mmCIF file of C-alpha atoms in Angstrom:
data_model
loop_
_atom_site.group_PDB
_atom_site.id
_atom_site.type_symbol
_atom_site.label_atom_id
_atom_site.label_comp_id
_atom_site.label_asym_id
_atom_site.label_seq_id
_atom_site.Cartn_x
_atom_site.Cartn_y
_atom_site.Cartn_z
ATOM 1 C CA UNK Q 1 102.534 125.614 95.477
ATOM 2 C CA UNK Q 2 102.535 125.491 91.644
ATOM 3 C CA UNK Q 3 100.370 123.364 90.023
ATOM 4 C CA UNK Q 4 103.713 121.569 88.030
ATOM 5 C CA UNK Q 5 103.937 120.198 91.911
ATOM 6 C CA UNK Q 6 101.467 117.876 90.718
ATOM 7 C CA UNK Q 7 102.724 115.207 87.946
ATOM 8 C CA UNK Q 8 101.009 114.368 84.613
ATOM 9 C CA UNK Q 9 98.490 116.912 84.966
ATOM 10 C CA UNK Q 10 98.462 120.808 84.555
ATOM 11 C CA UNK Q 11 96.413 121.900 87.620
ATOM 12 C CA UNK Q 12 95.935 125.329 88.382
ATOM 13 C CA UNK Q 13 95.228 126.727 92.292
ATOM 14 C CA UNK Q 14 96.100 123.185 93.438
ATOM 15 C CA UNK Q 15 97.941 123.114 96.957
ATOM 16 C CA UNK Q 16 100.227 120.988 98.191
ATOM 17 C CA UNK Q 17 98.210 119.510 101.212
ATOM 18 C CA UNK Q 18 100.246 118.130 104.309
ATOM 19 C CA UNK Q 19 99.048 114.972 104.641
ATOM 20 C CA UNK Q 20 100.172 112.521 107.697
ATOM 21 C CA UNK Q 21 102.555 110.838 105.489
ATOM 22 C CA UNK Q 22 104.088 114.178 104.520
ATOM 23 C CA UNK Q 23 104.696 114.897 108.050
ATOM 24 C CA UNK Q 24 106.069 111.888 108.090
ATOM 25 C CA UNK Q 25 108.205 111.823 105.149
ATOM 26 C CA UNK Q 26 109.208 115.512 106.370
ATOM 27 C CA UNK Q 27 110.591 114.020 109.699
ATOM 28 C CA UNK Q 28 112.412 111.296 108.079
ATOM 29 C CA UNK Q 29 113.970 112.860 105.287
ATOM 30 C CA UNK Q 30 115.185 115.698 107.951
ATOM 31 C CA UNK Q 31 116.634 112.978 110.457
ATOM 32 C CA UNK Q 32 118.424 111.220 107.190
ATOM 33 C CA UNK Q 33 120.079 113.950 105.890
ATOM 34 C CA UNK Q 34 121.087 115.442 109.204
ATOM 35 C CA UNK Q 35 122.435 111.841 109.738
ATOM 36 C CA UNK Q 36 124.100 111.382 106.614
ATOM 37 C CA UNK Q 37 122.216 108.219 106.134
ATOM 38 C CA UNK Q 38 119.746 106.744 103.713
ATOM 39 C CA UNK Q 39 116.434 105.774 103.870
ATOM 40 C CA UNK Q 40 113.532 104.548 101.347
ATOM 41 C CA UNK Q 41 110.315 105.952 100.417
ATOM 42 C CA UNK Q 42 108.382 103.202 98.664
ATOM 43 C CA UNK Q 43 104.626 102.494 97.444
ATOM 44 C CA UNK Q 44 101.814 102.357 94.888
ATOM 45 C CA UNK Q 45 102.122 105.003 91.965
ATOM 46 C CA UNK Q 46 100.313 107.930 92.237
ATOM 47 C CA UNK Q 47 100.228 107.901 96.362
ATOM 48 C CA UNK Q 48 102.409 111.327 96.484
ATOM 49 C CA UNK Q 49 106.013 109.625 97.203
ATOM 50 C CA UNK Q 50 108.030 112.500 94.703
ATOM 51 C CA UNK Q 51 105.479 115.192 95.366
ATOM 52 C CA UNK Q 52 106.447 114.414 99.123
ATOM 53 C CA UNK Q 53 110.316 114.189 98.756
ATOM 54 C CA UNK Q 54 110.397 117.320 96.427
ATOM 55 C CA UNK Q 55 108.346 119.812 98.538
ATOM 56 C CA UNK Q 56 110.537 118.087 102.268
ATOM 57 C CA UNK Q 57 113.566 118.661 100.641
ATOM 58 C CA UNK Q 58 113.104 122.598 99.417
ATOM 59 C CA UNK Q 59 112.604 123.226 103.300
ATOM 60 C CA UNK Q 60 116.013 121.649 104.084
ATOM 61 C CA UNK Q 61 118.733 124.002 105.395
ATOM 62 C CA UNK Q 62 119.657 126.853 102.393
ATOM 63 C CA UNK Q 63 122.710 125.541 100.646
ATOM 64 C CA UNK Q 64 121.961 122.137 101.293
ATOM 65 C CA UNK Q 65 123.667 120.342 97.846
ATOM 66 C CA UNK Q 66 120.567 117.969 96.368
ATOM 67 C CA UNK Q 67 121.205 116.461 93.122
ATOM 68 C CA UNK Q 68 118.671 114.109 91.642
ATOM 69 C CA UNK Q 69 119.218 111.132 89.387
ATOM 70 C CA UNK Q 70 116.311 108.912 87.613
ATOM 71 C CA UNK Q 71 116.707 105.255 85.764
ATOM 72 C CA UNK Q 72 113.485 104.076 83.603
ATOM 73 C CA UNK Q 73 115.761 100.654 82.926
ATOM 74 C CA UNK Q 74 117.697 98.252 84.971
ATOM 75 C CA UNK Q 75 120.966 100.160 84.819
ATOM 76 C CA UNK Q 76 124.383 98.786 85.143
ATOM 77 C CA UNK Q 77 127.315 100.368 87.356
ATOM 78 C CA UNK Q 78 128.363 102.486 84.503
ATOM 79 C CA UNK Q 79 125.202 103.747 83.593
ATOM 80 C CA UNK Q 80 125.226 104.548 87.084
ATOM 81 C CA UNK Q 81 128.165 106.273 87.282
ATOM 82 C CA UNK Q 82 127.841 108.522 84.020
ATOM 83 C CA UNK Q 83 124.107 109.539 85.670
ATOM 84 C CA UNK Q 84 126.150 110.924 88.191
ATOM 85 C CA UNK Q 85 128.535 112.421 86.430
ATOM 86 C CA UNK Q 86 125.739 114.346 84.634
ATOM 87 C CA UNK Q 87 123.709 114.707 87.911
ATOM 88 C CA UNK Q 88 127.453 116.458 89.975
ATOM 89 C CA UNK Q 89 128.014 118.415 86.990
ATOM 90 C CA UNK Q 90 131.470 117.508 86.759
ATOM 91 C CA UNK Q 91 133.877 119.104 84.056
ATOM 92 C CA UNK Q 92 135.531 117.573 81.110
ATOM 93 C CA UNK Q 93 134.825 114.472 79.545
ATOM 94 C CA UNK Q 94 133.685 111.578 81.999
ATOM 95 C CA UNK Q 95 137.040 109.202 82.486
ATOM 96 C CA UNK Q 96 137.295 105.836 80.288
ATOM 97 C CA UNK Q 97 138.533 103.640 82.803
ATOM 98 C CA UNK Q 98 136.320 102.762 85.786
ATOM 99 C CA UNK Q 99 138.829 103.311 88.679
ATOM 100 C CA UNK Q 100 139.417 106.289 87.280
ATOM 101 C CA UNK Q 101 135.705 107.018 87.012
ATOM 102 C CA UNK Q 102 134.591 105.614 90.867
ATOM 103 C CA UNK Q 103 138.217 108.213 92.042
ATOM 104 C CA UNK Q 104 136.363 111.038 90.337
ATOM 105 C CA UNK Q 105 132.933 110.888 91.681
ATOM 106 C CA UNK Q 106 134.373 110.100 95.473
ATOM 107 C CA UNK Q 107 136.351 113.349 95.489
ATOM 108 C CA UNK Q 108 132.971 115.014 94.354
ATOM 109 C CA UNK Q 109 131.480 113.563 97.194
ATOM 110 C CA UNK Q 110 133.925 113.990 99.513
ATOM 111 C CA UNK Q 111 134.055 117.907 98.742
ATOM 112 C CA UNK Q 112 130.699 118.619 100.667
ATOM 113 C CA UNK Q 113 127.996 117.694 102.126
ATOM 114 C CA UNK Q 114 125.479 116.236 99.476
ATOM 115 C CA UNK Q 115 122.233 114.355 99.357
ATOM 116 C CA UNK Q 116 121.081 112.540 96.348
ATOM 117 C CA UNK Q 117 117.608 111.394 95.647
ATOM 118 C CA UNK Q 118 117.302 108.308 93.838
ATOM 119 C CA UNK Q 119 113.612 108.192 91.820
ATOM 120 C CA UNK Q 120 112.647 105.092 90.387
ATOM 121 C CA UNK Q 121 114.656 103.287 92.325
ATOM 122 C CA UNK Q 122 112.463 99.600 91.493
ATOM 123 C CA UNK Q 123 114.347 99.837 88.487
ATOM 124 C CA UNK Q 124 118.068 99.657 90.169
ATOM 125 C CA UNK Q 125 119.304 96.080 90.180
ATOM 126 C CA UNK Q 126 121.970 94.602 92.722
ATOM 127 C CA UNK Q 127 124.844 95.601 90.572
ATOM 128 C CA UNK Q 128 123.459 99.197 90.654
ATOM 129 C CA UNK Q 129 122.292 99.284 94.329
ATOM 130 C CA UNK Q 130 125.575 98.191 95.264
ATOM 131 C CA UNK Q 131 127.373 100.917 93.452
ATOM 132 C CA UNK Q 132 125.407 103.450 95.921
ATOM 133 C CA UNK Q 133 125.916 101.299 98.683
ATOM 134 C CA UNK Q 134 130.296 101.407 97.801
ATOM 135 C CA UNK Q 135 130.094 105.102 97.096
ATOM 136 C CA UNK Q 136 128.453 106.003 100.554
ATOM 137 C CA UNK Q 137 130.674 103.710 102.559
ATOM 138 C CA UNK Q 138 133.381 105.512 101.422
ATOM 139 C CA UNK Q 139 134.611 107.489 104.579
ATOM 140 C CA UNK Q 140 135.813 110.664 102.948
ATOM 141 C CA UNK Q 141 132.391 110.928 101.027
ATOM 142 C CA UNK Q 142 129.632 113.185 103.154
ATOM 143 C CA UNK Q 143 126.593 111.447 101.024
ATOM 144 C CA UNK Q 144 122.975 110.994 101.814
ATOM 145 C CA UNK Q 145 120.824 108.879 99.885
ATOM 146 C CA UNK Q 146 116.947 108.712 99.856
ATOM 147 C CA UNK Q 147 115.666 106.171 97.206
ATOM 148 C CA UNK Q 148 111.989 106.400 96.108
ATOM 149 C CA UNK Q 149 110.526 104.081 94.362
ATOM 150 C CA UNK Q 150 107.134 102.087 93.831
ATOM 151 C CA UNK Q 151 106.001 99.098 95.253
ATOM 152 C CA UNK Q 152 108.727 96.514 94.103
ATOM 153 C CA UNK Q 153 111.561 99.031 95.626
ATOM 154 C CA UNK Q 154 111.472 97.660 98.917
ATOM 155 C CA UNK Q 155 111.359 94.112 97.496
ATOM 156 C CA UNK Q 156 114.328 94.870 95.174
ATOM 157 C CA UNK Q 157 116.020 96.564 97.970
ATOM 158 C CA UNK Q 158 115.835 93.981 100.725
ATOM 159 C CA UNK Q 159 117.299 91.587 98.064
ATOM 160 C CA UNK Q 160 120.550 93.388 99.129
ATOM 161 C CA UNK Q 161 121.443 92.668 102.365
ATOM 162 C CA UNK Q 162 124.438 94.659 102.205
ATOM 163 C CA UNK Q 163 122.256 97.596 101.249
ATOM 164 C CA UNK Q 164 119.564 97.036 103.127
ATOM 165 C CA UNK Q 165 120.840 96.580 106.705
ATOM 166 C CA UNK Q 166 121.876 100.575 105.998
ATOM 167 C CA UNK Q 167 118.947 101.613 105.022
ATOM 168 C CA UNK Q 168 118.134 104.450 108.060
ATOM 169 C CA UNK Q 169 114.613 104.706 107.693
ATOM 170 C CA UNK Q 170 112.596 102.948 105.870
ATOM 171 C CA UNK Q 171 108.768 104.542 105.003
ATOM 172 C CA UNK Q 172 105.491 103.347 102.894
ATOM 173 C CA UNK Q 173 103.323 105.611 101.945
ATOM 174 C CA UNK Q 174 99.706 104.124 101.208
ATOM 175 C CA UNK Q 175 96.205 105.367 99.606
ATOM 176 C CA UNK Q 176 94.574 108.016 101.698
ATOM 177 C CA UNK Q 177 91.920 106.441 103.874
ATOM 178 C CA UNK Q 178 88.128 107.875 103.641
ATOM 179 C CA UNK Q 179 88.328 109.612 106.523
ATOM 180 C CA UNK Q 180 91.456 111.419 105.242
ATOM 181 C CA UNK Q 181 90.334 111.902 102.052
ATOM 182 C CA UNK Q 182 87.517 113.923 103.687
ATOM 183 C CA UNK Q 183 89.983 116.317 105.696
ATOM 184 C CA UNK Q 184 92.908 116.952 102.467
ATOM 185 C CA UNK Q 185 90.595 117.073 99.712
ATOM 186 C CA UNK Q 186 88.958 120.239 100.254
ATOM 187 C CA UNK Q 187 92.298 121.925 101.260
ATOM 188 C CA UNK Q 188 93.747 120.374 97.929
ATOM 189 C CA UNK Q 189 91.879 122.706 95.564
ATOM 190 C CA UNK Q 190 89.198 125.078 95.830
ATOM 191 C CA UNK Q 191 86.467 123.431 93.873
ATOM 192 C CA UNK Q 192 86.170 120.831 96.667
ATOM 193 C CA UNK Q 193 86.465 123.233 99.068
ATOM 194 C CA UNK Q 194 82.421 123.707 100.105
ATOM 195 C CA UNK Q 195 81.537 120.708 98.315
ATOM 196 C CA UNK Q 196 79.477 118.221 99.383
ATOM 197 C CA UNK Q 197 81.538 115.821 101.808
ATOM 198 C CA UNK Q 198 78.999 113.128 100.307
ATOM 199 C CA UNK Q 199 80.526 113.627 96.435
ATOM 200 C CA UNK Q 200 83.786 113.977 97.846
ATOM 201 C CA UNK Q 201 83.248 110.331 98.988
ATOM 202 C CA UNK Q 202 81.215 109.527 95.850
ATOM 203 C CA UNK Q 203 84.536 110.627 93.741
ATOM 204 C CA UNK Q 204 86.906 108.673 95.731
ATOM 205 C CA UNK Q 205 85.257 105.502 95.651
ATOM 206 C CA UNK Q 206 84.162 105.358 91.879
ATOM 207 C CA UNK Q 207 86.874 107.263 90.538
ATOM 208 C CA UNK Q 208 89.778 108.445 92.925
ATOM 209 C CA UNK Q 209 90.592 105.458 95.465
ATOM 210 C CA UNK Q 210 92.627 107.784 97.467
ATOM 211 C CA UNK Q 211 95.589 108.224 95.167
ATOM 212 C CA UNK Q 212 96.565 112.147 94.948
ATOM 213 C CA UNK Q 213 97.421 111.486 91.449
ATOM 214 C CA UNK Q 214 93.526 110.342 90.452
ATOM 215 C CA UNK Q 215 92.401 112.879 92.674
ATOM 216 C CA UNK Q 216 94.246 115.316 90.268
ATOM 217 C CA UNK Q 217 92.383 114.181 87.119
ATOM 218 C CA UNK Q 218 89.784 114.083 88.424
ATOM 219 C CA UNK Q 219 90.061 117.258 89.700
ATOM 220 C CA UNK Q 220 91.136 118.890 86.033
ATOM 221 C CA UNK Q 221 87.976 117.404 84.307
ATOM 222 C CA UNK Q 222 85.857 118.488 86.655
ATOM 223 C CA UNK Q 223 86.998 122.312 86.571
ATOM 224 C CA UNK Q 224 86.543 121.855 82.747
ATOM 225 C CA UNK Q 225 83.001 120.384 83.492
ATOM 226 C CA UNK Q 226 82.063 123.402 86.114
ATOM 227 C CA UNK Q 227 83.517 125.689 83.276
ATOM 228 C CA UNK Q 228 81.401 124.638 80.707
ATOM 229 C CA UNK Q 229 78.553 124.327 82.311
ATOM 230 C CA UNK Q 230 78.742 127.311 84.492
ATOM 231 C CA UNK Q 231 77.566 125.644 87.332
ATOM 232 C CA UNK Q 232 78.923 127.251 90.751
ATOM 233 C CA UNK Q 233 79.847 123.982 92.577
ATOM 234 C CA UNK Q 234 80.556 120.164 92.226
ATOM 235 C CA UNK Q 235 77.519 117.829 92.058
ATOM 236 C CA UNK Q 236 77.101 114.446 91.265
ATOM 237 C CA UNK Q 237 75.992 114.953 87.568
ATOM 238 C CA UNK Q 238 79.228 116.769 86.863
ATOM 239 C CA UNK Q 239 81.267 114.023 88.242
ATOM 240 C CA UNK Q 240 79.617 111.763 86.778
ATOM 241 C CA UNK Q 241 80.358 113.503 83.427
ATOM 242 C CA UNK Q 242 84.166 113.928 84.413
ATOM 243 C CA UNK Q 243 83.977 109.751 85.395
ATOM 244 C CA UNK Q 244 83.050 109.098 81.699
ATOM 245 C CA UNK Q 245 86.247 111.166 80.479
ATOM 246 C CA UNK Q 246 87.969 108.707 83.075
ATOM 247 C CA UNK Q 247 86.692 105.456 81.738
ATOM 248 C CA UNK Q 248 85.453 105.158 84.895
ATOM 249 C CA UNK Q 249 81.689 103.451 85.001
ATOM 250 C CA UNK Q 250 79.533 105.962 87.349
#
């Protein structure tokens, strides 16, 4: 996998590891879509929620119609429906009235088998969540739905009891534990691969708390420190250095 796999950071040679909650997210994600359901991935940022979604749905069956949407604000129905427009690619100029507008993006729907991933779904308010609850009742539409979101999604979602007693499958994902930070880091890249399992577990508890996207910062200052210093494998003074580019005391 590509190092763009992993957000915010550029990290070359990293892998995409297959963590339990992977599996996990794998199985569910493949039972909702077969289903034509929806379900909600939810947790902490940084855990591995999109990383998870994107690399479960490229294995999906080829031709498989996933179209992606994103909200950073608490968006209204017809901010809703214009992402959607944009996210369908549909012709012409979006429609001014909204009957006209919620016709339009049914007959999308109803044209073929889609599933649409909803990131950042804490932001979605009850006027919004109910817009994707209306558009997937809709018999003639063939829609699955898979929300991510961080901690507050599940809060914001169970708000909506309309919503919510649809949700398929509903799964947390959570920090790595030690113990499983021992197994996936050294498959994650190779600098940790014949480390030390002792600095692995020095890392993780000053600096990484078993969030993949720490683990990836760290894991970019520390190549630059092993660079530098032309030193052949991780120890604890180069981690130590890479802490301090964290603000993390060592």
């Amino acid at each position: 996998m590509t190092a763009a796999t992993y957000q915010y950071v550029d990290l070359p040679d990293a892998s995409v590891v297959t963590t339990r909650a992977l599996l996990r997210a794998r199985e569910n994600i493949t039972d909702t879509v077969a289903a034509r359901a929806m379900m909600c991935i939810h947790g902490g940022a940084g855990f591995g929620k999109t990383l998870a979604v994107n690399t479960c749905l490229r294995e999906l069956e080829p031709g498989e119609d996933v179209r992606r949407v994103t909200f950073r604000a608490r968006p209204t129905a017809r901010a809703v429906r214009y992402e959607l427009f944009a996210a369908l690619g549909l012709p012409g100029a979006p429609p001014r009235r909204p009957s006209e507008f919620d016709r339009l993006l049914k007959a999308a729907l109803a044209e073929k088998p889609r599933t649409l991933v909803v990131d950042e779904a804490q932001w979605l308010n009850g006027e919004a969540f109910e817009y994707f609850r209306y558009l997937w009742d809709d018999p003639a539409t063939r829609l699955a739905i898979v929300f991510v979101g961080g901690e507050g999604c599940h809060t914001v979602l169970r708000r909506e009891p309309m919503l919510s007693s649809r949700i398929f499958i509903w799964q947390h994902f959570t920090r790595l534990t030690p113990s499983e930070v021992l197994e996936v880091v050294p498959l994650f890249h190779p600098i940790w691969a014949d480390a030390d399992p002792a600095d692995i577990a020095f890392a993780d508890s000053r600096a990484a708390h078993g969030n993949f996207r720490n683990w990836a910062r760290l894991t970019a200052h520390v190549r630059i420190g092993l660079a530098r210093t032309g030193r052949p494998r991780v120890d604890t003074e180069v981690l130590r250095w890479a802490f301090s580019r964290l603000g993390t005391a060592a």
